[in-house]
Short mmCIF file of C-alpha atoms (C1' of nucleotides) in Angstrom, two decimals:
data_model
loop_
_atom_site.label_atom_id
_atom_site.label_comp_id
_atom_site.label_asym_id
_atom_site.label_seq_id
_atom_site.Cartn_x
_atom_site.Cartn_y
_atom_site.Cartn_z
CA MET A 69 103.07 44.17 103.70
CA GLY A 70 101.24 42.04 101.13
CA ASN A 71 98.45 39.57 102.07
CA SER A 72 98.65 37.21 105.03
CA THR A 73 98.18 33.71 103.65
CA TRP A 74 100.39 31.15 105.34
CA PRO A 75 102.95 30.61 102.61
CA ASP A 76 103.77 34.31 102.56
CA VAL A 77 104.23 34.61 106.29
CA THR A 78 106.49 31.59 106.33
CA LYS A 79 108.48 33.05 103.54
CA LEU A 80 108.81 36.38 105.29
CA LEU A 81 109.96 34.64 108.45
CA TYR A 82 112.48 32.66 106.50
CA ASN A 83 113.75 35.80 104.81
CA MET A 84 113.98 37.58 108.12
CA GLN A 85 116.17 34.85 109.56
CA GLN A 86 118.30 34.90 106.47
CA SER A 87 118.76 38.65 106.68
CA LEU A 88 119.57 38.58 110.41
CA LYS A 89 122.19 35.97 109.63
CA THR A 90 123.63 38.25 106.96
CA ILE A 91 123.69 41.33 109.16
CA PHE A 92 124.96 39.53 112.27
CA PRO A 93 127.08 36.77 110.76
CA ASN A 94 128.57 35.75 114.11
CA PHE A 95 125.23 34.99 115.75
CA SER A 96 124.51 31.30 116.18
CA ASN A 97 121.39 29.89 114.54
CA GLU A 98 119.79 29.25 117.92
CA LEU A 99 120.44 32.83 118.95
CA ILE A 100 118.88 34.14 115.76
CA ALA A 101 115.83 31.97 116.31
CA THR A 102 115.59 33.25 119.89
CA ILE A 103 115.86 36.83 118.74
CA GLU A 104 113.14 36.19 116.17
CA GLU A 105 110.91 34.79 118.85
CA ASN A 106 111.43 37.41 121.54
CA GLY A 107 112.52 40.60 119.87
CA SER A 108 110.17 43.02 118.23
CA LEU A 109 110.93 44.53 114.87
CA GLN A 110 110.15 48.23 114.55
CA ASP A 111 110.50 50.90 111.89
CA PHE A 112 111.28 54.56 112.51
CA LYS A 113 111.37 57.46 110.10
CA ALA A 114 114.37 59.75 109.70
CA GLY A 115 114.24 62.49 112.30
CA THR A 116 112.74 60.34 115.05
CA ILE A 117 114.38 60.66 118.45
CA LEU A 118 114.81 57.05 119.56
CA MET A 119 116.22 57.83 122.97
CA ARG A 120 116.50 61.00 125.01
CA THR A 121 119.00 61.99 127.67
CA GLY A 122 117.60 61.13 131.08
CA GLN A 123 115.11 58.60 129.79
CA TYR A 124 115.01 55.15 131.34
CA ILE A 125 115.94 52.39 128.98
CA LYS A 126 113.82 49.31 128.62
CA ASN A 127 115.29 47.70 125.52
CA THR A 128 118.52 46.91 123.81
CA VAL A 129 118.47 48.13 120.22
CA LEU A 130 119.97 46.19 117.31
CA ILE A 131 120.20 48.04 114.01
CA ILE A 132 118.89 46.02 111.06
CA LYS A 133 118.63 48.74 108.45
CA GLY A 134 119.23 52.51 108.23
CA LYS A 135 121.40 54.84 110.29
CA ILE A 136 121.32 56.44 113.72
CA LYS A 137 123.43 59.23 115.16
CA ILE A 138 124.37 59.28 118.83
CA TYR A 139 124.67 62.68 120.51
CA ARG A 140 125.76 64.00 123.85
CA GLU A 141 123.51 66.87 124.89
CA GLY A 142 124.79 70.00 126.60
CA GLU A 143 122.88 71.85 129.28
CA ASP A 144 122.38 74.74 126.87
CA GLY A 145 120.74 72.49 124.29
CA GLY A 146 123.86 71.66 122.30
CA GLU A 147 123.79 68.42 120.32
CA PHE A 148 127.32 67.14 120.06
CA LEU A 149 127.72 64.28 117.60
CA MET A 150 129.62 61.31 118.97
CA TYR A 151 129.19 58.51 116.45
CA TYR A 152 127.01 56.67 113.99
CA LEU A 153 125.25 53.35 114.44
CA GLN A 154 124.82 51.20 111.38
CA PRO A 155 123.30 47.83 110.47
CA GLY A 156 124.96 45.02 112.40
CA GLN A 157 125.71 47.29 115.34
CA ALA A 158 123.97 47.85 118.64
CA CYS A 159 123.66 50.74 121.01
CA ALA A 160 126.26 50.15 123.73
CA ILE A 161 124.56 52.62 126.01
CA SER A 162 121.32 50.73 125.79
CA MET A 163 123.16 47.55 126.79
CA ILE A 164 125.05 49.13 129.61
CA CYS A 165 122.13 51.01 131.04
CA THR A 166 119.77 48.14 130.43
CA ALA A 167 121.74 45.92 132.72
CA LYS A 168 120.90 48.22 135.61
CA SER A 169 117.89 49.97 134.08
CA GLU A 170 119.72 53.26 134.36
CA LYS A 171 119.01 56.57 132.71
CA SER A 172 120.33 57.22 129.26
CA GLN A 173 123.34 59.51 129.07
CA ILE A 174 122.90 60.15 125.38
CA MET A 175 120.42 61.06 122.68
CA ALA A 176 119.83 58.89 119.63
CA LYS A 177 118.36 60.30 116.43
CA VAL A 178 117.38 58.42 113.27
CA VAL A 179 119.11 59.98 110.26
CA GLU A 180 118.06 57.44 107.65
CA ASP A 181 114.83 55.40 108.03
CA VAL A 182 115.67 52.47 110.29
CA THR A 183 114.44 49.02 111.13
CA VAL A 184 115.56 47.98 114.59
CA MET A 185 115.16 44.89 116.71
CA MET A 186 114.12 45.68 120.27
CA ILE A 187 115.27 43.23 122.91
CA PRO A 188 113.66 43.47 126.36
CA LEU A 189 116.18 44.11 129.09
CA GLN A 190 115.77 40.85 131.02
CA LEU A 191 116.60 38.84 127.92
CA MET A 192 119.67 40.86 127.06
CA ASP A 193 121.09 39.84 130.42
CA LYS A 194 119.83 36.25 130.32
CA TRP A 195 121.30 35.52 126.90
CA MET A 196 124.76 36.47 128.11
CA MET A 197 124.91 33.13 129.91
CA GLU A 198 123.04 31.10 127.34
CA HIS A 199 124.51 32.21 124.03
CA ARG A 200 128.22 32.49 123.57
CA SER A 201 127.80 34.46 120.34
CA TRP A 202 125.59 36.99 122.12
CA TYR A 203 128.15 37.36 124.88
CA GLU A 204 130.88 38.00 122.37
CA PHE A 205 128.77 40.45 120.45
CA VAL A 206 128.01 42.45 123.59
CA ILE A 207 131.65 42.56 124.66
CA GLU A 208 132.72 43.58 121.17
CA THR A 209 130.06 46.29 121.16
CA TYR A 210 131.40 47.69 124.42
CA ARG A 211 134.91 47.64 123.07
CA SER A 212 134.24 49.30 119.76
CA ARG A 213 131.95 52.00 121.18
CA PHE A 214 134.48 52.75 123.90
CA GLU A 215 137.17 53.13 121.29
CA GLU A 216 134.95 55.39 119.27
CA VAL A 217 134.32 57.67 122.25
CA LEU A 218 138.05 57.77 122.92
CA GLU A 219 138.56 58.95 119.36
CA VAL A 220 136.01 61.69 120.02
CA VAL A 221 138.02 62.76 123.06
CA ASP A 222 141.14 62.86 120.88
CA ASN A 223 139.46 65.12 118.40
CA ILE A 224 138.19 67.71 120.82
CA ALA A 225 141.15 67.54 123.19
CA PHE A 226 143.97 67.68 120.67
CA ARG A 227 142.64 69.04 117.39
CA SER A 228 141.51 72.45 116.17
CA MET A 229 138.20 73.18 114.50
CA ASP A 230 139.47 72.89 110.93
CA GLU A 231 140.79 69.39 111.54
CA ARG A 232 137.63 68.42 113.38
CA LEU A 233 135.53 69.67 110.47
CA GLU A 234 137.53 67.61 108.01
CA PHE A 235 137.13 64.55 110.22
CA TYR A 236 133.40 65.24 110.49
CA LEU A 237 132.96 65.40 106.71
CA LYS A 238 135.04 62.31 106.13
CA ARG A 239 133.07 60.32 108.67
CA HIS A 240 129.81 61.49 107.15
CA SER A 241 130.81 60.40 103.70
CA ASP A 242 132.06 57.07 105.06
CA ALA A 243 128.73 56.54 106.76
CA CYS A 244 126.59 57.36 103.74
CA GLY A 245 128.99 55.77 101.30
CA CYS A 246 129.01 58.77 98.98
CA SER A 247 131.09 61.91 98.60
CA GLU A 248 128.26 64.43 98.98
CA VAL A 249 127.32 65.80 102.37
CA ASN A 250 123.75 67.08 102.19
CA LEU A 251 123.67 69.25 105.27
CA SER A 252 123.47 72.97 105.87
CA HIS A 253 126.35 74.76 107.54
CA GLN A 254 124.10 75.35 110.52
CA GLU A 255 123.46 71.63 111.02
CA ILE A 256 127.17 70.88 110.88
CA ALA A 257 127.92 73.71 113.31
CA THR A 258 125.41 72.34 115.80
CA GLU A 259 126.92 68.87 115.73
CA LEU A 260 130.43 70.26 116.25
CA ASN A 261 129.17 72.66 118.93
CA THR A 262 130.45 75.76 117.14
CA SER A 263 128.75 78.54 115.15
CA ARG A 264 127.53 78.61 111.58
CA GLU A 265 129.90 81.43 110.61
CA VAL A 266 132.93 79.45 111.73
CA VAL A 267 131.86 76.48 109.65
CA SER A 268 131.22 78.70 106.61
CA ARG A 269 134.64 80.29 106.93
CA LEU A 270 136.49 77.01 107.34
CA LEU A 271 134.60 75.40 104.47
CA LYS A 272 135.49 78.34 102.25
CA LYS A 273 139.14 77.84 103.10
CA MET A 274 138.82 74.15 102.32
CA GLU A 275 137.29 75.06 98.97
CA GLN A 276 140.24 77.34 98.24
CA ARG A 277 142.56 74.47 99.08
CA GLY A 278 140.65 72.36 96.56
CA LEU A 279 139.35 69.88 99.13
CA VAL A 280 135.64 70.48 98.60
CA LYS A 281 133.15 72.08 96.26
CA LEU A 282 130.39 74.05 97.94
CA ASN A 283 126.79 74.07 96.77
CA ARG A 284 123.58 75.00 98.50
CA ASN A 285 122.83 72.36 101.15
CA GLN A 286 125.60 70.23 99.80
CA ILE A 287 129.33 69.80 100.15
CA GLU A 288 131.16 67.65 97.64
CA LEU A 289 134.33 66.03 98.89
CA LEU A 290 136.96 66.08 96.19
CA LYS A 291 139.80 64.15 97.84
CA MET B 135 157.56 41.06 155.01
CA GLY B 136 158.30 39.38 158.37
CA ASN B 137 159.56 35.79 158.66
CA SER B 138 157.97 32.89 156.81
CA THR B 139 156.84 30.40 159.46
CA TRP B 140 153.51 28.74 158.65
CA PRO B 141 151.31 30.58 161.12
CA ASP B 142 152.30 33.94 159.62
CA VAL B 143 151.59 32.92 156.04
CA THR B 144 148.18 31.54 156.99
CA LYS B 145 147.41 34.73 158.78
CA LEU B 146 148.47 36.83 155.83
CA LEU B 147 146.31 34.78 153.52
CA TYR B 148 143.39 35.14 155.84
CA ASN B 149 143.92 38.88 156.03
CA MET B 150 144.18 39.13 152.27
CA GLN B 151 140.85 37.44 151.81
CA GLN B 152 139.32 39.67 154.41
CA SER B 153 140.65 42.77 152.75
CA LEU B 154 139.54 41.68 149.28
CA LYS B 155 136.10 41.15 150.73
CA THR B 156 136.18 44.66 152.16
CA ILE B 157 137.36 46.28 148.95
CA PHE B 158 135.09 44.26 146.67
CA PRO B 159 132.07 43.65 148.91
CA ASN B 160 129.92 42.25 146.09
CA PHE B 161 132.32 39.45 145.20
CA SER B 162 131.17 36.01 146.30
CA ASN B 163 133.40 34.04 148.66
CA GLU B 164 134.15 31.49 145.97
CA LEU B 165 135.18 34.24 143.59
CA ILE B 166 137.49 35.76 146.16
CA ALA B 167 139.06 32.38 146.79
CA THR B 168 139.51 31.91 143.03
CA ILE B 169 141.09 35.32 142.68
CA GLU B 170 143.44 34.51 145.55
CA GLU B 171 144.45 31.34 143.84
CA ASN B 172 144.95 32.63 140.32
CA GLY B 173 145.69 36.30 140.51
CA SER B 174 149.06 37.75 141.30
CA LEU B 175 149.48 40.59 143.73
CA GLN B 176 151.93 43.28 142.67
CA ASP B 177 153.16 46.60 144.03
CA PHE B 178 154.13 49.63 141.99
CA LYS B 179 155.66 52.92 143.07
CA ALA B 180 154.16 56.29 142.26
CA GLY B 181 155.30 57.39 138.83
CA THR B 182 155.31 53.92 137.27
CA ILE B 183 153.67 53.64 133.87
CA LEU B 184 151.50 50.55 134.20
CA MET B 185 150.29 50.53 130.64
CA ARG B 186 151.30 52.37 127.50
CA THR B 187 149.31 53.34 124.44
CA GLY B 188 149.73 50.67 121.77
CA GLN B 189 150.88 47.99 124.19
CA TYR B 190 149.18 44.61 124.10
CA ILE B 191 147.32 43.77 127.25
CA LYS B 192 147.76 40.47 128.99
CA ASN B 193 146.03 41.08 132.31
CA THR B 194 143.01 42.64 133.86
CA VAL B 195 143.99 44.95 136.69
CA LEU B 196 142.07 45.24 139.96
CA ILE B 197 143.09 48.08 142.26
CA ILE B 198 143.59 47.00 145.86
CA LYS B 199 145.37 50.04 147.23
CA GLY B 200 146.64 53.38 145.89
CA LYS B 201 145.63 55.46 142.90
CA ILE B 202 146.09 55.39 139.15
CA LYS B 203 145.41 58.04 136.55
CA ILE B 204 144.24 57.11 133.07
CA TYR B 205 145.40 59.31 130.18
CA ARG B 206 144.73 59.60 126.51
CA GLU B 207 147.92 60.41 124.66
CA GLY B 208 148.08 62.87 121.76
CA GLU B 209 150.36 62.42 118.79
CA ASP B 210 152.40 65.40 119.92
CA GLY B 211 153.04 63.85 123.31
CA GLY B 212 150.13 65.40 125.18
CA GLU B 213 148.87 63.54 128.23
CA PHE B 214 145.20 64.29 128.60
CA LEU B 215 143.78 63.13 131.93
CA MET B 216 140.56 61.16 131.63
CA TYR B 217 139.89 59.68 135.04
CA TYR B 218 141.18 58.14 138.25
CA LEU B 219 141.12 54.50 139.29
CA GLN B 220 140.80 53.78 142.98
CA PRO B 221 140.65 50.73 145.27
CA GLY B 222 137.67 48.57 144.42
CA GLN B 223 137.78 49.58 140.78
CA ALA B 224 139.22 47.95 137.70
CA CYS B 225 140.61 49.17 134.44
CA ALA B 226 137.77 48.90 131.92
CA ILE B 227 140.20 49.15 129.05
CA SER B 228 142.17 46.20 130.31
CA MET B 229 138.93 44.19 130.43
CA ILE B 230 137.74 45.25 127.04
CA CYS B 231 141.05 44.77 125.30
CA THR B 232 141.79 41.62 127.20
CA ALA B 233 138.76 39.90 125.73
CA LYS B 234 140.32 40.25 122.29
CA SER B 235 143.91 40.79 123.33
CA GLU B 236 143.85 44.15 121.61
CA LYS B 237 146.19 47.08 121.91
CA SER B 238 145.70 49.54 124.71
CA GLN B 239 144.18 52.85 123.69
CA ILE B 240 145.26 54.57 126.86
CA MET B 241 148.15 55.16 129.24
CA ALA B 242 147.95 54.35 132.95
CA LYS B 243 150.23 56.01 135.47
CA VAL B 244 150.52 55.27 139.19
CA VAL B 245 150.06 58.49 141.18
CA GLU B 246 150.05 56.98 144.66
CA ASP B 247 151.86 53.70 145.42
CA VAL B 248 149.54 50.89 144.41
CA THR B 249 148.89 47.25 145.08
CA VAL B 250 147.07 45.63 142.20
CA MET B 251 145.73 42.17 141.48
CA MET B 252 146.64 40.95 138.02
CA ILE B 253 144.20 38.52 136.44
CA PRO B 254 145.37 36.62 133.34
CA LEU B 255 143.19 37.30 130.33
CA GLN B 256 141.80 33.79 129.85
CA LEU B 257 140.45 33.76 133.39
CA MET B 258 138.81 37.16 133.09
CA ASP B 259 136.72 35.71 130.28
CA LYS B 260 136.15 32.31 131.87
CA TRP B 261 134.87 33.73 135.14
CA MET B 262 132.15 35.67 133.33
CA MET B 263 130.27 32.39 132.96
CA GLU B 264 131.22 30.88 136.29
CA HIS B 265 130.81 33.73 138.76
CA ARG B 266 127.72 35.87 138.69
CA SER B 267 129.34 38.46 140.95
CA TRP B 268 132.30 38.75 138.57
CA TYR B 269 129.95 39.19 135.62
CA GLU B 270 128.11 41.96 137.41
CA PHE B 271 131.33 43.65 138.43
CA VAL B 272 132.61 43.67 134.86
CA ILE B 273 129.36 45.06 133.46
CA GLU B 274 129.25 47.71 136.18
CA THR B 275 132.87 48.61 135.41
CA TYR B 276 132.06 49.10 131.73
CA ARG B 277 129.07 51.21 132.61
CA SER B 278 130.78 53.51 135.09
CA ARG B 279 133.92 54.03 132.97
CA PHE B 280 131.79 54.75 129.93
CA GLU B 281 129.86 57.34 131.90
CA GLU B 282 133.08 58.86 133.11
CA VAL B 283 134.40 59.23 129.57
CA LEU B 284 131.10 60.80 128.53
CA GLU B 285 131.56 63.34 131.29
CA VAL B 286 135.02 64.08 129.90
CA VAL B 287 133.46 64.70 126.49
CA ASP B 288 130.99 67.09 128.13
CA ASN B 289 133.78 69.03 129.71
CA ILE B 290 135.88 69.55 126.62
CA ALA B 291 132.96 69.92 124.21
CA PHE B 292 130.81 72.33 126.18
CA ARG B 293 132.93 74.04 128.82
CA SER B 294 135.63 76.67 128.76
CA MET B 295 139.03 76.36 130.34
CA ASP B 296 138.14 78.08 133.62
CA GLU B 297 135.29 75.66 134.25
CA ARG B 298 137.42 72.72 133.24
CA LEU B 299 140.16 73.84 135.64
CA GLU B 300 137.68 74.08 138.51
CA PHE B 301 136.41 70.62 137.66
CA TYR B 302 139.95 69.29 137.52
CA LEU B 303 140.81 70.65 140.96
CA LYS B 304 137.61 69.38 142.49
CA ARG B 305 138.15 65.92 141.09
CA HIS B 306 141.71 65.89 142.35
CA SER B 307 140.67 66.81 145.86
CA ASP B 308 137.86 64.22 145.76
CA ALA B 309 140.38 61.59 144.71
CA CYS B 310 142.95 62.38 147.38
CA GLY B 311 140.35 63.15 150.02
CA CYS B 312 141.98 66.43 150.98
CA SER B 313 141.66 70.05 149.94
CA GLU B 314 145.27 70.57 148.89
CA VAL B 315 146.42 69.95 145.34
CA ASN B 316 150.16 69.38 145.36
CA LEU B 317 150.93 69.91 141.71
CA SER B 318 152.78 72.56 139.76
CA HIS B 319 150.90 74.70 137.25
CA GLN B 320 152.85 72.96 134.50
CA GLU B 321 151.63 69.52 135.53
CA ILE B 322 148.02 70.71 135.60
CA ALA B 323 148.41 72.40 132.21
CA THR B 324 149.73 69.18 130.69
CA GLU B 325 146.78 67.14 131.95
CA LEU B 326 144.30 69.70 130.59
CA ASN B 327 146.25 70.01 127.35
CA THR B 328 146.76 73.75 127.68
CA SER B 329 149.74 75.94 128.59
CA ARG B 330 151.24 76.78 131.95
CA GLU B 331 150.57 80.51 131.55
CA VAL B 332 146.86 79.93 131.01
CA VAL B 333 146.64 77.84 134.17
CA SER B 334 148.58 80.43 136.19
CA ARG B 335 146.30 83.22 135.02
CA LEU B 336 143.07 81.33 135.63
CA LEU B 337 144.26 80.24 139.07
CA LYS B 338 145.07 83.85 139.91
CA LYS B 339 141.54 84.84 138.97
CA MET B 340 140.17 82.03 141.14
CA GLU B 341 142.28 83.31 144.02
CA GLN B 342 140.84 86.79 143.53
CA ARG B 343 137.37 85.27 143.64
CA GLY B 344 138.33 83.63 146.94
CA LEU B 345 138.06 80.08 145.65
CA VAL B 346 141.66 79.02 146.25
CA LYS B 347 144.83 80.01 148.02
CA LEU B 348 148.00 79.66 145.97
CA ASN B 349 151.31 78.44 147.34
CA ARG B 350 154.36 77.05 145.65
CA ASN B 351 153.55 73.56 144.34
CA GLN B 352 150.27 73.67 146.16
CA ILE B 353 146.74 74.94 145.66
CA GLU B 354 144.40 75.03 148.64
CA LEU B 355 140.73 74.73 147.78
CA LEU B 356 138.70 77.03 150.01
CA LYS B 357 135.13 76.26 148.94
"C1'" DA C 59 106.50 89.21 88.90
"C1'" DA C 60 106.54 89.97 93.73
"C1'" DC C 61 107.38 88.08 97.96
"C1'" DC C 62 109.14 85.09 101.50
"C1'" DT C 63 112.28 82.10 103.77
"C1'" DA C 64 116.33 79.49 104.47
"C1'" DC C 65 120.97 79.41 103.42
"C1'" DA C 66 125.51 81.22 102.57
"C1'" DG C 67 129.26 84.82 102.52
"C1'" DT C 68 131.77 88.22 104.83
"C1'" DA C 69 133.39 92.28 107.45
"C1'" DA C 70 134.06 94.07 112.01
"C1'" DC C 71 134.66 93.27 116.49
"C1'" DA C 72 134.90 90.68 121.10
"C1'" DT C 73 136.59 86.99 123.67
"C1'" DT C 74 139.30 83.11 124.66
"C1'" DT C 75 143.33 80.69 124.35
"C1'" DA C 76 148.24 80.23 122.87
"C1'" DT C 77 152.85 81.95 122.56
"C1'" DC C 78 156.84 84.79 123.59
"C1'" DA C 79 159.54 87.33 126.64
"C1'" DC C 80 161.08 88.43 130.83
"C1'" DA C 81 161.37 89.09 135.92
"C1'" DG C 82 161.09 87.77 140.53
"C1'" DA C 83 160.49 84.29 144.34
"C1'" DA C 84 161.24 79.82 146.63
"C1'" DG C 85 164.09 76.04 147.32
"C1'" DA C 86 168.08 73.26 146.47
"C1'" DT C 87 173.13 72.93 145.82
"C1'" DT C 88 177.73 74.32 146.20
"C1'" DA D 201 176.51 83.62 150.85
"C1'" DA D 202 176.56 82.78 146.10
"C1'" DT D 203 174.69 80.09 142.54
"C1'" DC D 204 171.36 77.40 140.12
"C1'" DT D 205 167.06 75.47 139.05
"C1'" DT D 206 162.23 75.32 139.20
"C1'" DC D 207 158.12 77.53 139.76
"C1'" DT D 208 155.15 81.50 139.39
"C1'" DG D 209 153.37 86.05 137.73
"C1'" DT D 210 152.48 89.11 134.12
"C1'" DG D 211 152.65 92.09 130.01
"C1'" DA D 212 152.54 92.08 125.02
"C1'" DT D 213 151.11 90.01 121.12
"C1'" DA D 214 149.22 86.47 117.98
"C1'" DA D 215 145.93 83.19 116.58
"C1'" DA D 216 141.63 80.81 116.92
"C1'" DT D 217 137.04 81.01 117.79
"C1'" DG D 218 132.61 83.34 118.89
"C1'" DT D 219 129.30 87.17 118.06
"C1'" DT D 220 126.87 90.81 115.65
"C1'" DA D 221 125.29 92.76 111.72
"C1'" DC D 222 124.42 93.03 107.22
"C1'" DT D 223 124.17 91.41 102.23
"C1'" DG D 224 123.08 88.52 98.52
"C1'" DT D 225 121.23 84.43 96.48
"C1'" DA D 226 118.57 80.25 95.52
"C1'" DG D 227 114.35 78.22 95.70
"C1'" DG D 228 109.65 77.99 96.92
"C1'" DT D 229 105.05 80.38 97.39
"C1'" DT D 230 101.51 83.62 96.31
#
DNA sequence: AACCTACAGTAACATTTATCACAGAAGATT
DNA sequence: AATCTTCTGTGATAAATGTTACTGTAGGTT
């Protein structure tokens, strides 16, 4: 990242604080400075598994840039998509498990190159008492992730596969901010825990209804 | 509840503190005294709906005695069972929503006469900073309820109805501490979001496999 | 061009779950 | 006892989903 003369480093640091403030607008300035000081910034390429089921968790993960998908793994190797994590969010599981250094119940995969801030577990807990804005962020993270999982329960408990597929596509396009889903039918099937043929059939029906246009490795959402 | 001469009231108070200490062994003595002072003890009969979907939440609920079932409601009126709350536990949703005074995402029904301690929302938040043992209890509540919901996702995402039914019966008998399930097939079907006929058929198969004995309004678990 | 591989489409069939229809059994009520 | 209601069992059928097998096509590789 460029040369390392003092002015540049200072500038980078300044920019970092500015960007943290932008991504986490509710964090106090002291908290941001503390995060700067104690957290470690790391990059991961798309495809990286950030956390595996059964692994012990040593850090709380704040998303600065990029996207992560959170999966629940089945015994047979299924990878059921639960939700996305985006900049400004944090992994609730990593917070919850961190507090007791428990095993992860989920799998986290990078789907768009990410920059994350890793916070060591002792600090995560310590800051709860010291920084009101951290406390509120953690509680809000619990709340919103819990709600998201409840929505997942809704989908699989009350809805049929065609509705779940529509929801899946909509959420994908919301997450990437575009109307093209660049995934193969097989990938979608895996994340919905169904088979490729079922996804192909349902997509074809959606195309006939005028909801999508199907291309190779791409689904365009029309409505 | 008996007469109201001073000695009796003192004794009751003493007993209450003792029993709180037994049910919530990790609470500090100061915390228990604070709860005594600020919380309000209430009884509800089996069948009472303690909390409805969409309702605003004004209290955090600690279970002292009895049992509560937590449901996710479908748009069509389905009542999908998520988990049980038992003495020593608290409603995670009431904590999470309380913090922001949000709407409830779930429905809570008393299934065995309960005594609960209602904690006003401002205190729930305030105590987080003042009582370490309260803080730890709240975090542990989030963690264990989150895990429980993840297990629900597992069940509906990866398992078929016969496995889910077995799981349902096992959990029921764990909760009531006996091997008889005193529910009609219709009630079970509703909580699994399936139909009565399916439950009847699957139970019959389980009986043929020697897993249960079927009586009217009762299922005995044999293994 | 010839070949290879991953992806997509689809028919046929199996399995699971849902729905409809009806009958009988257990309890409750009169 | 006669009646009524609720619960349970079960066959027939429908609908949704899963599986197998095969085909074609797009794009990359040789």
